[in-house]
Short mmCIF file of N, CA and C and ligand atoms in Angstrom, two decimals:
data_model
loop_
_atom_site.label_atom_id
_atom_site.label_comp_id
_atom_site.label_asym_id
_atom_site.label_seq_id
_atom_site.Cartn_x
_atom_site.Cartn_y
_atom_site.Cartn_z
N UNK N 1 -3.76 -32.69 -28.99
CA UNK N 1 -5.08 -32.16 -28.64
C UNK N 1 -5.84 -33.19 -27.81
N UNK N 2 -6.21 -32.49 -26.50
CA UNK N 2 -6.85 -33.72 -26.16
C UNK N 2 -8.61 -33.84 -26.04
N UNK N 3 -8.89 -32.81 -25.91
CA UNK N 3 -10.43 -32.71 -26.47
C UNK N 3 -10.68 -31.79 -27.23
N UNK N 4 -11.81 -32.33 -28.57
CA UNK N 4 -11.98 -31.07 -28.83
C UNK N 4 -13.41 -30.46 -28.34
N UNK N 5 -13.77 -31.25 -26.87
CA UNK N 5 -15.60 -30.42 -26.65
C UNK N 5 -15.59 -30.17 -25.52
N UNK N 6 -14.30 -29.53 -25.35
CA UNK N 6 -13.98 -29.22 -23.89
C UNK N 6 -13.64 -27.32 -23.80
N UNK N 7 -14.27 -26.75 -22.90
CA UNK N 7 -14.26 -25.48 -22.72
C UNK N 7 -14.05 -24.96 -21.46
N UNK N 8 -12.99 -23.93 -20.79
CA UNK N 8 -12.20 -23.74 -19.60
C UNK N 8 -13.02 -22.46 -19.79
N UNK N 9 -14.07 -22.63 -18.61
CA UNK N 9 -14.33 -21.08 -18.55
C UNK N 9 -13.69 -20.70 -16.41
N UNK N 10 -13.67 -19.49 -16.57
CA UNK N 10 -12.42 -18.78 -15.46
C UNK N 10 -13.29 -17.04 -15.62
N UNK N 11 -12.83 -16.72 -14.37
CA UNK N 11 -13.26 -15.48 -14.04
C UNK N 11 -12.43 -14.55 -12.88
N UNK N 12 -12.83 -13.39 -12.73
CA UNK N 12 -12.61 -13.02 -11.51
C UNK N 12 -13.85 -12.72 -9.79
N UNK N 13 -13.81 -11.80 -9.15
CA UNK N 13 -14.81 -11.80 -8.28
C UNK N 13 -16.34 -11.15 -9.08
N UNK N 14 -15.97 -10.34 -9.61
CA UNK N 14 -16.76 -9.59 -10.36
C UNK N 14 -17.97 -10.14 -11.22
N UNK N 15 -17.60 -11.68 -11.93
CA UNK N 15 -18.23 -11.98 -12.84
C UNK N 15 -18.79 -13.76 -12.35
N UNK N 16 -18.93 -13.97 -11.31
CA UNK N 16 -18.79 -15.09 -10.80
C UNK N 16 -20.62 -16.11 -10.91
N UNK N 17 -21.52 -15.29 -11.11
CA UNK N 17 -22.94 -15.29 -11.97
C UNK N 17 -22.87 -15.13 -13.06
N UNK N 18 -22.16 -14.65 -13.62
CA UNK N 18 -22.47 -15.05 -14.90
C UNK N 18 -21.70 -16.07 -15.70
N UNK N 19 -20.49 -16.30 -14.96
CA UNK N 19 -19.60 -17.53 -15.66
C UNK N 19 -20.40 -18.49 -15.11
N UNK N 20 -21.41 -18.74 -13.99
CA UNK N 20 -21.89 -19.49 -14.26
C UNK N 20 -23.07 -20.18 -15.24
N UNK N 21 -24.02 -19.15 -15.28
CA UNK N 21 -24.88 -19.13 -15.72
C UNK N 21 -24.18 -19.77 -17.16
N UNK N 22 -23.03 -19.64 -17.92
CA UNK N 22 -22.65 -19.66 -18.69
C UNK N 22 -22.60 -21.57 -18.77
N UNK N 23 -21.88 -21.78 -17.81
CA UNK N 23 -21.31 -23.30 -17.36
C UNK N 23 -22.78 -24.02 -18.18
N UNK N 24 -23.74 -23.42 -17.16
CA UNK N 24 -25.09 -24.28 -17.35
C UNK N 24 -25.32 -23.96 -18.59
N UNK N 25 -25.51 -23.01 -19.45
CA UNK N 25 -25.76 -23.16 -20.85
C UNK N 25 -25.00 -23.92 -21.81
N UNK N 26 -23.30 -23.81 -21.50
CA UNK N 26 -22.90 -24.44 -22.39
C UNK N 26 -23.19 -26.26 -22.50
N UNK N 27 -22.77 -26.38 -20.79
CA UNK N 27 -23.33 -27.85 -20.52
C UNK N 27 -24.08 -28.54 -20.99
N UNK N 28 -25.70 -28.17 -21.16
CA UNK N 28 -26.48 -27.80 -21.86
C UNK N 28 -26.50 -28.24 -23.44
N UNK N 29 -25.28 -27.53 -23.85
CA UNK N 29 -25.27 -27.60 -25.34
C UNK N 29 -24.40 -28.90 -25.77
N UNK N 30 -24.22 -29.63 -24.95
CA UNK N 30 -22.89 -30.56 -24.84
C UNK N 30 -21.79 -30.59 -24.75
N UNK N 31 -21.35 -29.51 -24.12
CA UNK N 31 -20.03 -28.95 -23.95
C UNK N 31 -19.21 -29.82 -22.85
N UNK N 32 -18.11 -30.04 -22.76
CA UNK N 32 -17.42 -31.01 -21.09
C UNK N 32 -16.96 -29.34 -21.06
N UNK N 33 -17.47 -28.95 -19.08
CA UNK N 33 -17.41 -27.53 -18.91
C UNK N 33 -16.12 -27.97 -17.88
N UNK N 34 -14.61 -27.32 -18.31
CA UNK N 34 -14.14 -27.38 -17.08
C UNK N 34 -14.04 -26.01 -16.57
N UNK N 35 -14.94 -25.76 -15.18
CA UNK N 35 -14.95 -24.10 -14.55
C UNK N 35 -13.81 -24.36 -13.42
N UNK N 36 -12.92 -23.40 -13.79
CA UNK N 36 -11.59 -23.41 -13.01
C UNK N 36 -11.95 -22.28 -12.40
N UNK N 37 -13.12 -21.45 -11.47
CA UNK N 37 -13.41 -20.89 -10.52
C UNK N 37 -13.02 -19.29 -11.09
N UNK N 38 -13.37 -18.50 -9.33
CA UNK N 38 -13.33 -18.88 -8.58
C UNK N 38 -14.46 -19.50 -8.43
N UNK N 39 -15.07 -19.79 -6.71
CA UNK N 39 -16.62 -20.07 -6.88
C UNK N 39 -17.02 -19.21 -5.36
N UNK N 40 -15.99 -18.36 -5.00
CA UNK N 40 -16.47 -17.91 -3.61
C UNK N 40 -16.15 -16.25 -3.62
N UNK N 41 -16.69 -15.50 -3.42
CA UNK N 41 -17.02 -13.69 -3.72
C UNK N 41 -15.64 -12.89 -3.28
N UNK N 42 -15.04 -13.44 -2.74
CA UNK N 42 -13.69 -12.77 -2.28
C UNK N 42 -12.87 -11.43 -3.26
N UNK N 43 -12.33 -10.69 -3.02
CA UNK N 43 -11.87 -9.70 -4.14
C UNK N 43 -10.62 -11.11 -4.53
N UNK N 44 -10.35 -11.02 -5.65
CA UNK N 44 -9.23 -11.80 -6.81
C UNK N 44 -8.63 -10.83 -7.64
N UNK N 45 -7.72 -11.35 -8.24
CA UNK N 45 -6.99 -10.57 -9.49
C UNK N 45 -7.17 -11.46 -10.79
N UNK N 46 -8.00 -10.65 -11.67
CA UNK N 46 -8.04 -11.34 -13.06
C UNK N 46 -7.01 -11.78 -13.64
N UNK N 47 -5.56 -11.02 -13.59
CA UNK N 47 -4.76 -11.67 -14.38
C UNK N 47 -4.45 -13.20 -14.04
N UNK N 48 -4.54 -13.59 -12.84
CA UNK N 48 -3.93 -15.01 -12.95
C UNK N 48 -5.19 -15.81 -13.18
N UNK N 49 -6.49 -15.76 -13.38
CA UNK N 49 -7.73 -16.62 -14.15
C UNK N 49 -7.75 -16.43 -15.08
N UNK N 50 -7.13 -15.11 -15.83
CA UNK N 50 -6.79 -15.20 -16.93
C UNK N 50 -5.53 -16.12 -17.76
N UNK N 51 -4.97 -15.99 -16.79
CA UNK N 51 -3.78 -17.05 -17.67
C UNK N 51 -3.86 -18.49 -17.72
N UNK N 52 -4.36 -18.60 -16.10
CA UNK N 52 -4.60 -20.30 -16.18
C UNK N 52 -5.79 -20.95 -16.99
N UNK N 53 -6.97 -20.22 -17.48
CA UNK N 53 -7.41 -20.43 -18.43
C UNK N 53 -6.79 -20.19 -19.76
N UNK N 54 -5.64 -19.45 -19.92
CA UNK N 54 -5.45 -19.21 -20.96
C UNK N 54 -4.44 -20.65 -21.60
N UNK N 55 -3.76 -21.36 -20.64
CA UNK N 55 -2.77 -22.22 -20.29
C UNK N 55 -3.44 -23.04 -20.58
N UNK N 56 -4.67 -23.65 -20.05
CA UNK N 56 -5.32 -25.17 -20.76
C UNK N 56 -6.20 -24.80 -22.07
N UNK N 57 -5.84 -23.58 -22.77
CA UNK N 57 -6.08 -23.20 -24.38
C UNK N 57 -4.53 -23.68 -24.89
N UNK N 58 -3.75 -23.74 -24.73
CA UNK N 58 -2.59 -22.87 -25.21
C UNK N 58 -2.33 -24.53 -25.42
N UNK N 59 -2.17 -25.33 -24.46
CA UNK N 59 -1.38 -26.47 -24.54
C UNK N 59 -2.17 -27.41 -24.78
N UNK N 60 -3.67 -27.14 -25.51
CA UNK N 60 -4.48 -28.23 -25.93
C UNK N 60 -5.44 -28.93 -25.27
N UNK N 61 -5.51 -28.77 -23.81
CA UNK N 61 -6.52 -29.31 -23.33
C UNK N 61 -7.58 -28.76 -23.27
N UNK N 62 -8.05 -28.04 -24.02
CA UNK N 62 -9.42 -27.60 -24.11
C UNK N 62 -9.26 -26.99 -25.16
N UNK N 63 -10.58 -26.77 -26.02
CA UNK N 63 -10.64 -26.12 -27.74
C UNK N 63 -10.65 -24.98 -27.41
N UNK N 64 -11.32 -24.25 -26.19
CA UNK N 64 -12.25 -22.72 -26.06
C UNK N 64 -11.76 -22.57 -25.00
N UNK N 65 -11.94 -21.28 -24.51
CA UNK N 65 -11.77 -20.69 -23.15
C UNK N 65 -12.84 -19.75 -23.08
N UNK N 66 -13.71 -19.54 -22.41
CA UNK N 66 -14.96 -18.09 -22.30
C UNK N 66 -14.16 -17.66 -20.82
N UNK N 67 -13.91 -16.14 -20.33
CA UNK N 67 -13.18 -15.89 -19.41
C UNK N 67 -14.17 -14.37 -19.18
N UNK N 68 -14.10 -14.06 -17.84
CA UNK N 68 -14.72 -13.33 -17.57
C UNK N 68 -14.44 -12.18 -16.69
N UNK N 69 -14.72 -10.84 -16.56
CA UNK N 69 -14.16 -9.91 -15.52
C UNK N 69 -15.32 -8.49 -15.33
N UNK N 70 -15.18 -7.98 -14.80
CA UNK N 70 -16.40 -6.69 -14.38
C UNK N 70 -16.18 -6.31 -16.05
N UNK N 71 -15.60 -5.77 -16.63
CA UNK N 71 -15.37 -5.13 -18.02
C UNK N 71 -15.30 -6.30 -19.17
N UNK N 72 -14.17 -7.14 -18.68
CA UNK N 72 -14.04 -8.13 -19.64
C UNK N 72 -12.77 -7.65 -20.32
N UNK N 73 -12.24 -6.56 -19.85
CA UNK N 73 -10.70 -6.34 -20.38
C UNK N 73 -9.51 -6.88 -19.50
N UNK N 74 -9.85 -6.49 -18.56
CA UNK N 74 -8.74 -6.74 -18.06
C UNK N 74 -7.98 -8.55 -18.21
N UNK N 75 -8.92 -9.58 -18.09
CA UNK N 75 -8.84 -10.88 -17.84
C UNK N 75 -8.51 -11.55 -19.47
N UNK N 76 -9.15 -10.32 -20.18
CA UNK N 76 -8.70 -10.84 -21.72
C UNK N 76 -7.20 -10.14 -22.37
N UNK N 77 -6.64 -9.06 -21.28
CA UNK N 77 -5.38 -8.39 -21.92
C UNK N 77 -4.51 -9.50 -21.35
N UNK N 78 -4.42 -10.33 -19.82
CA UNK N 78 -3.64 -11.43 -19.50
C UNK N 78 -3.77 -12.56 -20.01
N UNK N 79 -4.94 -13.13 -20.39
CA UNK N 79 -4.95 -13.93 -21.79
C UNK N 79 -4.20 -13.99 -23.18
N UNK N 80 -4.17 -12.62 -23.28
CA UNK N 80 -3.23 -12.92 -24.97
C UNK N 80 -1.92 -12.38 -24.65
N UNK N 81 -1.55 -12.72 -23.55
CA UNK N 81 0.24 -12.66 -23.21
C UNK N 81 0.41 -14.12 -22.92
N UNK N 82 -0.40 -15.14 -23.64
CA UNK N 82 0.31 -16.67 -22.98
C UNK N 82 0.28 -16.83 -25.05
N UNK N 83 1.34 -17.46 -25.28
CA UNK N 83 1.13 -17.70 -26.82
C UNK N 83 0.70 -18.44 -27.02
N UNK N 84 0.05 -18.22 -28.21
CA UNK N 84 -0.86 -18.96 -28.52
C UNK N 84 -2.41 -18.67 -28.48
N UNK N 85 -2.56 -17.82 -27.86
CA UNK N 85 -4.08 -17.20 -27.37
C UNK N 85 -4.59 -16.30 -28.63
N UNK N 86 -5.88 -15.97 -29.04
CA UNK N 86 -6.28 -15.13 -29.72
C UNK N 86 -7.79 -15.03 -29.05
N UNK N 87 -7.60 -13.88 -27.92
CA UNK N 87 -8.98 -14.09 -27.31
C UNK N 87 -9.29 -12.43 -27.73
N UNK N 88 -10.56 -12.55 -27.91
CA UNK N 88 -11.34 -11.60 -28.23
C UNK N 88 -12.34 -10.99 -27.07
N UNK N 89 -12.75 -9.66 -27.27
CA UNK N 89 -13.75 -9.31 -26.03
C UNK N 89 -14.85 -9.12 -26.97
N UNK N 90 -16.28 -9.25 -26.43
CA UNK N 90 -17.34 -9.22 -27.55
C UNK N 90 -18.51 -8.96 -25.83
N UNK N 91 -19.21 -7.57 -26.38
CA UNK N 91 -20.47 -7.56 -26.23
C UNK N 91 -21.66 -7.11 -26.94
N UNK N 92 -21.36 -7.81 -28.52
CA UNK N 92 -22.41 -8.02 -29.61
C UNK N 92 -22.28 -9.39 -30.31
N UNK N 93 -23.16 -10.06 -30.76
CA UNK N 93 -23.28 -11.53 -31.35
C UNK N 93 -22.08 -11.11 -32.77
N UNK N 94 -22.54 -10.24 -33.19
CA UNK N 94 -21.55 -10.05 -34.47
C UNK N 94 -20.31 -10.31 -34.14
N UNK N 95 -19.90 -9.47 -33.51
CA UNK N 95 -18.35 -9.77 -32.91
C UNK N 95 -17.85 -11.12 -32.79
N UNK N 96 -18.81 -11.90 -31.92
CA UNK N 96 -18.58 -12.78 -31.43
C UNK N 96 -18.58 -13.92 -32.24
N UNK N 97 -19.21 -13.63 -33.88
CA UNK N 97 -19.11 -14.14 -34.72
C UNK N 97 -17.77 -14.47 -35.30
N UNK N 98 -17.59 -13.17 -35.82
CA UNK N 98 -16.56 -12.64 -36.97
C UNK N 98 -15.19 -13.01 -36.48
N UNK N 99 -15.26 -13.29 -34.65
CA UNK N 99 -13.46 -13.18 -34.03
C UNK N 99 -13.25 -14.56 -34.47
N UNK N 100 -14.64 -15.65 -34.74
CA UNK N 100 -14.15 -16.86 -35.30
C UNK N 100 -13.72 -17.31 -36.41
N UNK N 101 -14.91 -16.28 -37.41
CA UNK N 101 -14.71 -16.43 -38.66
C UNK N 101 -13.37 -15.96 -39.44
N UNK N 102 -13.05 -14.46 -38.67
CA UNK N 102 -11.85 -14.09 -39.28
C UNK N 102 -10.68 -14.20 -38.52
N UNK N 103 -10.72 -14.61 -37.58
CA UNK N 103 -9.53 -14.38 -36.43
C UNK N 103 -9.16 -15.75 -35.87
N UNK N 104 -9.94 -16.84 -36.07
CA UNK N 104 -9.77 -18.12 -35.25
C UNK N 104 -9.70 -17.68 -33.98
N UNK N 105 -10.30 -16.89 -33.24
CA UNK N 105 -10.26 -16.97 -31.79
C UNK N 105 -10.65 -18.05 -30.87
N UNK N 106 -9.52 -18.31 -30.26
CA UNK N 106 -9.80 -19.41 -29.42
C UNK N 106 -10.11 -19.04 -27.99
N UNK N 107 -10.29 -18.23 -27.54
CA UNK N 107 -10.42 -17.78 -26.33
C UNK N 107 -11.65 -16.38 -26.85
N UNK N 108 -12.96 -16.17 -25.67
CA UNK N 108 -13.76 -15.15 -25.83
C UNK N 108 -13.35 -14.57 -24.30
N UNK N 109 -14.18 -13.39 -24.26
CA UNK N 109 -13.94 -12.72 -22.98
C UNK N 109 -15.17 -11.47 -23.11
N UNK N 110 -15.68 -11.90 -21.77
CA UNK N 110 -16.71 -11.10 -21.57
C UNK N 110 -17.47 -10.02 -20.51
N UNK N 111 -17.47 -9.05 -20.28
CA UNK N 111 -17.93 -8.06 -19.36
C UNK N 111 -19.05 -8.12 -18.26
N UNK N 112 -19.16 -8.91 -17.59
CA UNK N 112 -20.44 -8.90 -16.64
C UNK N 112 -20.67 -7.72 -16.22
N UNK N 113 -20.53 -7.03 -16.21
CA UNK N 113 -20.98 -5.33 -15.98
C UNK N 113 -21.29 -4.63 -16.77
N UNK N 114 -21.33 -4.95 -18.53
CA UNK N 114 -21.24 -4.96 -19.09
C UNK N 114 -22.73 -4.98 -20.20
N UNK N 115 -22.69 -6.48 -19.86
CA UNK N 115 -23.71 -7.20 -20.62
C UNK N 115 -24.34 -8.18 -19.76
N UNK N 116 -26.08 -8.04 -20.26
CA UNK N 116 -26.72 -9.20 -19.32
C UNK N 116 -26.56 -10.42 -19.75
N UNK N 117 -27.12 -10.89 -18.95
CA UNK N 117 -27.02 -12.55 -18.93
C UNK N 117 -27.75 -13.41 -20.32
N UNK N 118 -28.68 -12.41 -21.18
CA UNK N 118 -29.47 -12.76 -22.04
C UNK N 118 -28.72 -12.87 -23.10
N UNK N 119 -27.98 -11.53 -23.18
CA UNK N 119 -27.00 -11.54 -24.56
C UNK N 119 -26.02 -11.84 -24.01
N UNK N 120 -25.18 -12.14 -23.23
CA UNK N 120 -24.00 -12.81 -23.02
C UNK N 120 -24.10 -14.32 -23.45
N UNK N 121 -25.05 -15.09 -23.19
CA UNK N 121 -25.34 -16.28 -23.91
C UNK N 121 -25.58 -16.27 -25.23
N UNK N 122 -26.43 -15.30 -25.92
CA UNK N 122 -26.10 -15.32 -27.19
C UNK N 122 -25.20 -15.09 -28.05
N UNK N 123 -24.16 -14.29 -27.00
CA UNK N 123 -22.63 -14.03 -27.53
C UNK N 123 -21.82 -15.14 -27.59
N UNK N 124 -22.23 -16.31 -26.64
CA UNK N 124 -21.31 -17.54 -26.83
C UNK N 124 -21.80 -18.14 -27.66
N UNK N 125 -23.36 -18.25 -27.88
CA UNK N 125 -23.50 -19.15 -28.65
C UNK N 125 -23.28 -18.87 -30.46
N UNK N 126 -22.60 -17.43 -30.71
CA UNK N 126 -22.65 -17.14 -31.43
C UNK N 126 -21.06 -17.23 -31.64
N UNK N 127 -20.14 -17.29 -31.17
CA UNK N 127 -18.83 -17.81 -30.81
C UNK N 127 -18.91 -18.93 -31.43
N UNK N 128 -19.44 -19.85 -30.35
CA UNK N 128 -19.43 -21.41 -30.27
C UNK N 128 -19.57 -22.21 -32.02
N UNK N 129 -20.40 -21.33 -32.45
CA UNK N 129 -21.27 -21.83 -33.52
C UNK N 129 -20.29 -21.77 -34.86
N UNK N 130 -19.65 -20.44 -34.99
CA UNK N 130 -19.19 -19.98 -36.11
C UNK N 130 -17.82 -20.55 -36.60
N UNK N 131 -17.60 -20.64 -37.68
CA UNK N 131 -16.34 -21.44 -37.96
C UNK N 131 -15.15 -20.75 -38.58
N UNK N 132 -14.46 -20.75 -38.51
CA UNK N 132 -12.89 -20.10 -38.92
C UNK N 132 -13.05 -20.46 -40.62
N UNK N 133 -13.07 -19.08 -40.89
CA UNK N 133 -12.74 -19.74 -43.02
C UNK N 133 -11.90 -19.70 -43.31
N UNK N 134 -10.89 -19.51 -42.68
CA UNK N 134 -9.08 -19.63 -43.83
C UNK N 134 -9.49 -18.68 -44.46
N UNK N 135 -8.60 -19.59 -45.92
CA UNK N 135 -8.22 -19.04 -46.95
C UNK N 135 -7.72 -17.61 -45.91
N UNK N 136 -7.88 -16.38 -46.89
CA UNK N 136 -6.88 -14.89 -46.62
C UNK N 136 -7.03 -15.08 -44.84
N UNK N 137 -7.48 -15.04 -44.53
CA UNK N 137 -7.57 -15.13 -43.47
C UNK N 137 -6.81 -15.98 -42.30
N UNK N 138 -5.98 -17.15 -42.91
CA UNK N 138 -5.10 -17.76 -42.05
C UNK N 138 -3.91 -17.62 -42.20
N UNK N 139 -3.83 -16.76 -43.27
CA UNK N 139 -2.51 -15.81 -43.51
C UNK N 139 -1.74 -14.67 -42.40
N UNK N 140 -3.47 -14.31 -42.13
CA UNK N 140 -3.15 -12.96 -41.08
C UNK N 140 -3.22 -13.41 -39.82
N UNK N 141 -3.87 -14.87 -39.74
CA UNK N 141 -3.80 -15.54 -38.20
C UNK N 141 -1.76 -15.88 -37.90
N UNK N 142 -1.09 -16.21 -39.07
CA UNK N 142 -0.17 -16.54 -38.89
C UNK N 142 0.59 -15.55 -38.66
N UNK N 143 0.25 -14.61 -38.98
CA UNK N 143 0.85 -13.07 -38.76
C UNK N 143 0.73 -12.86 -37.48
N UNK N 144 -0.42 -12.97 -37.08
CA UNK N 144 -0.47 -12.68 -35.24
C UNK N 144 0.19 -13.61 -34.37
N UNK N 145 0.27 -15.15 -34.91
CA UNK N 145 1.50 -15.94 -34.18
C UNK N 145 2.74 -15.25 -34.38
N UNK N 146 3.63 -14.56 -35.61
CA UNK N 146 5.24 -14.52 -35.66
C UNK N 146 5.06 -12.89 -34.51
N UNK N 147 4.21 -12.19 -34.58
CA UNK N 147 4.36 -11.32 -33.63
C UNK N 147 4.87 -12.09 -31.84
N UNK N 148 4.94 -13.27 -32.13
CA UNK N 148 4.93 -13.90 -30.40
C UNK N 148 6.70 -14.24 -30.14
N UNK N 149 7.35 -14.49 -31.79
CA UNK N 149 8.33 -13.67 -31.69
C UNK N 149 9.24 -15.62 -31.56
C1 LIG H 201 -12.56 -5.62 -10.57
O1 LIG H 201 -13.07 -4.60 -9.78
C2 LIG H 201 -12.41 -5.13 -12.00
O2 LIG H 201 -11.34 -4.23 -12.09
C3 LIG H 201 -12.21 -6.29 -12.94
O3 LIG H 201 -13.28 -7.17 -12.82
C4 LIG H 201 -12.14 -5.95 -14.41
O4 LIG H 201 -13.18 -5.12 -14.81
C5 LIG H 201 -10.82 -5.50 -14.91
O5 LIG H 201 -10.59 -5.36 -16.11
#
């Protein structure tokens, strides 16, 4: 592991304001933000910002990944095809709670078309905050690793 206050946030064309806006909040919170882009309006394909964020989750260099797309599906279905990923889509704080508490999600994913900029920050920070409880619960996390096969 090589940090643990390090967070890879990634997007596609779609969401490119609000992953930032994001950068600056987490920054903010003391986060080391690495934004692996894009940073220029061009049409892109989510799946590959999805993976390469999903890739500096997977192999430890970063604790979190926040990833972003017009919906927030698409960039989070190429995310949990790298093993190791358990990224969640959330546009309610609850959610964004519970994927930590019960799911250990290490990766979030979020809809800029979706959700504004007001509650999308409160969705991370409600991520960010919450802690994984075990117990029954890291039973069924291990369950979603042997599915990777
Ligand atoms: C891009 O137009 C859009 O398809 C993408 O941002 C995302 O919503 C896909 O899931």
């Amino acid at each position: 592991m090589k940090s643990s206050n390090r967070i890879v946030l990634s997007s596609d064309h779609a969401a490119i304001q609000l992953r930032q806006a994001i950068a600056s909040h987490i920054a903010a919170c003391g986060w080391v933000v690495v934004d692996i882009g894009p940073t220029t309006p061009e049409s892109t394909h989510y799946p590959k910002h999805g993976e390469a964020a999903a890739r500096l989750v997977a192999s430890g260099d970063c604790r979190f990944g926040i990833i972003l797309c017009g919906t927030g599906q698409g960039i989070m279905m190429a995310a949990n095809k790298v093993a190791g990923i358990r990224c969640g889509i959330c546009a309610d704080t609850f959610s964004a709670r519970m994927i930590r508490q019960h799911n250990d999600a290490n990766m979030l994913s979020i809809g800029a078309r979706v959700v504004g900029e007001g509650l999308a920050l409160d969705i991370v920070d409600a991520f960010l905050t919450a802690k994984f409880e075990g117990g029954r619960h890291a039973m069924r996390v291990e369950m979603i690793a042997a599915l990777e096969g």
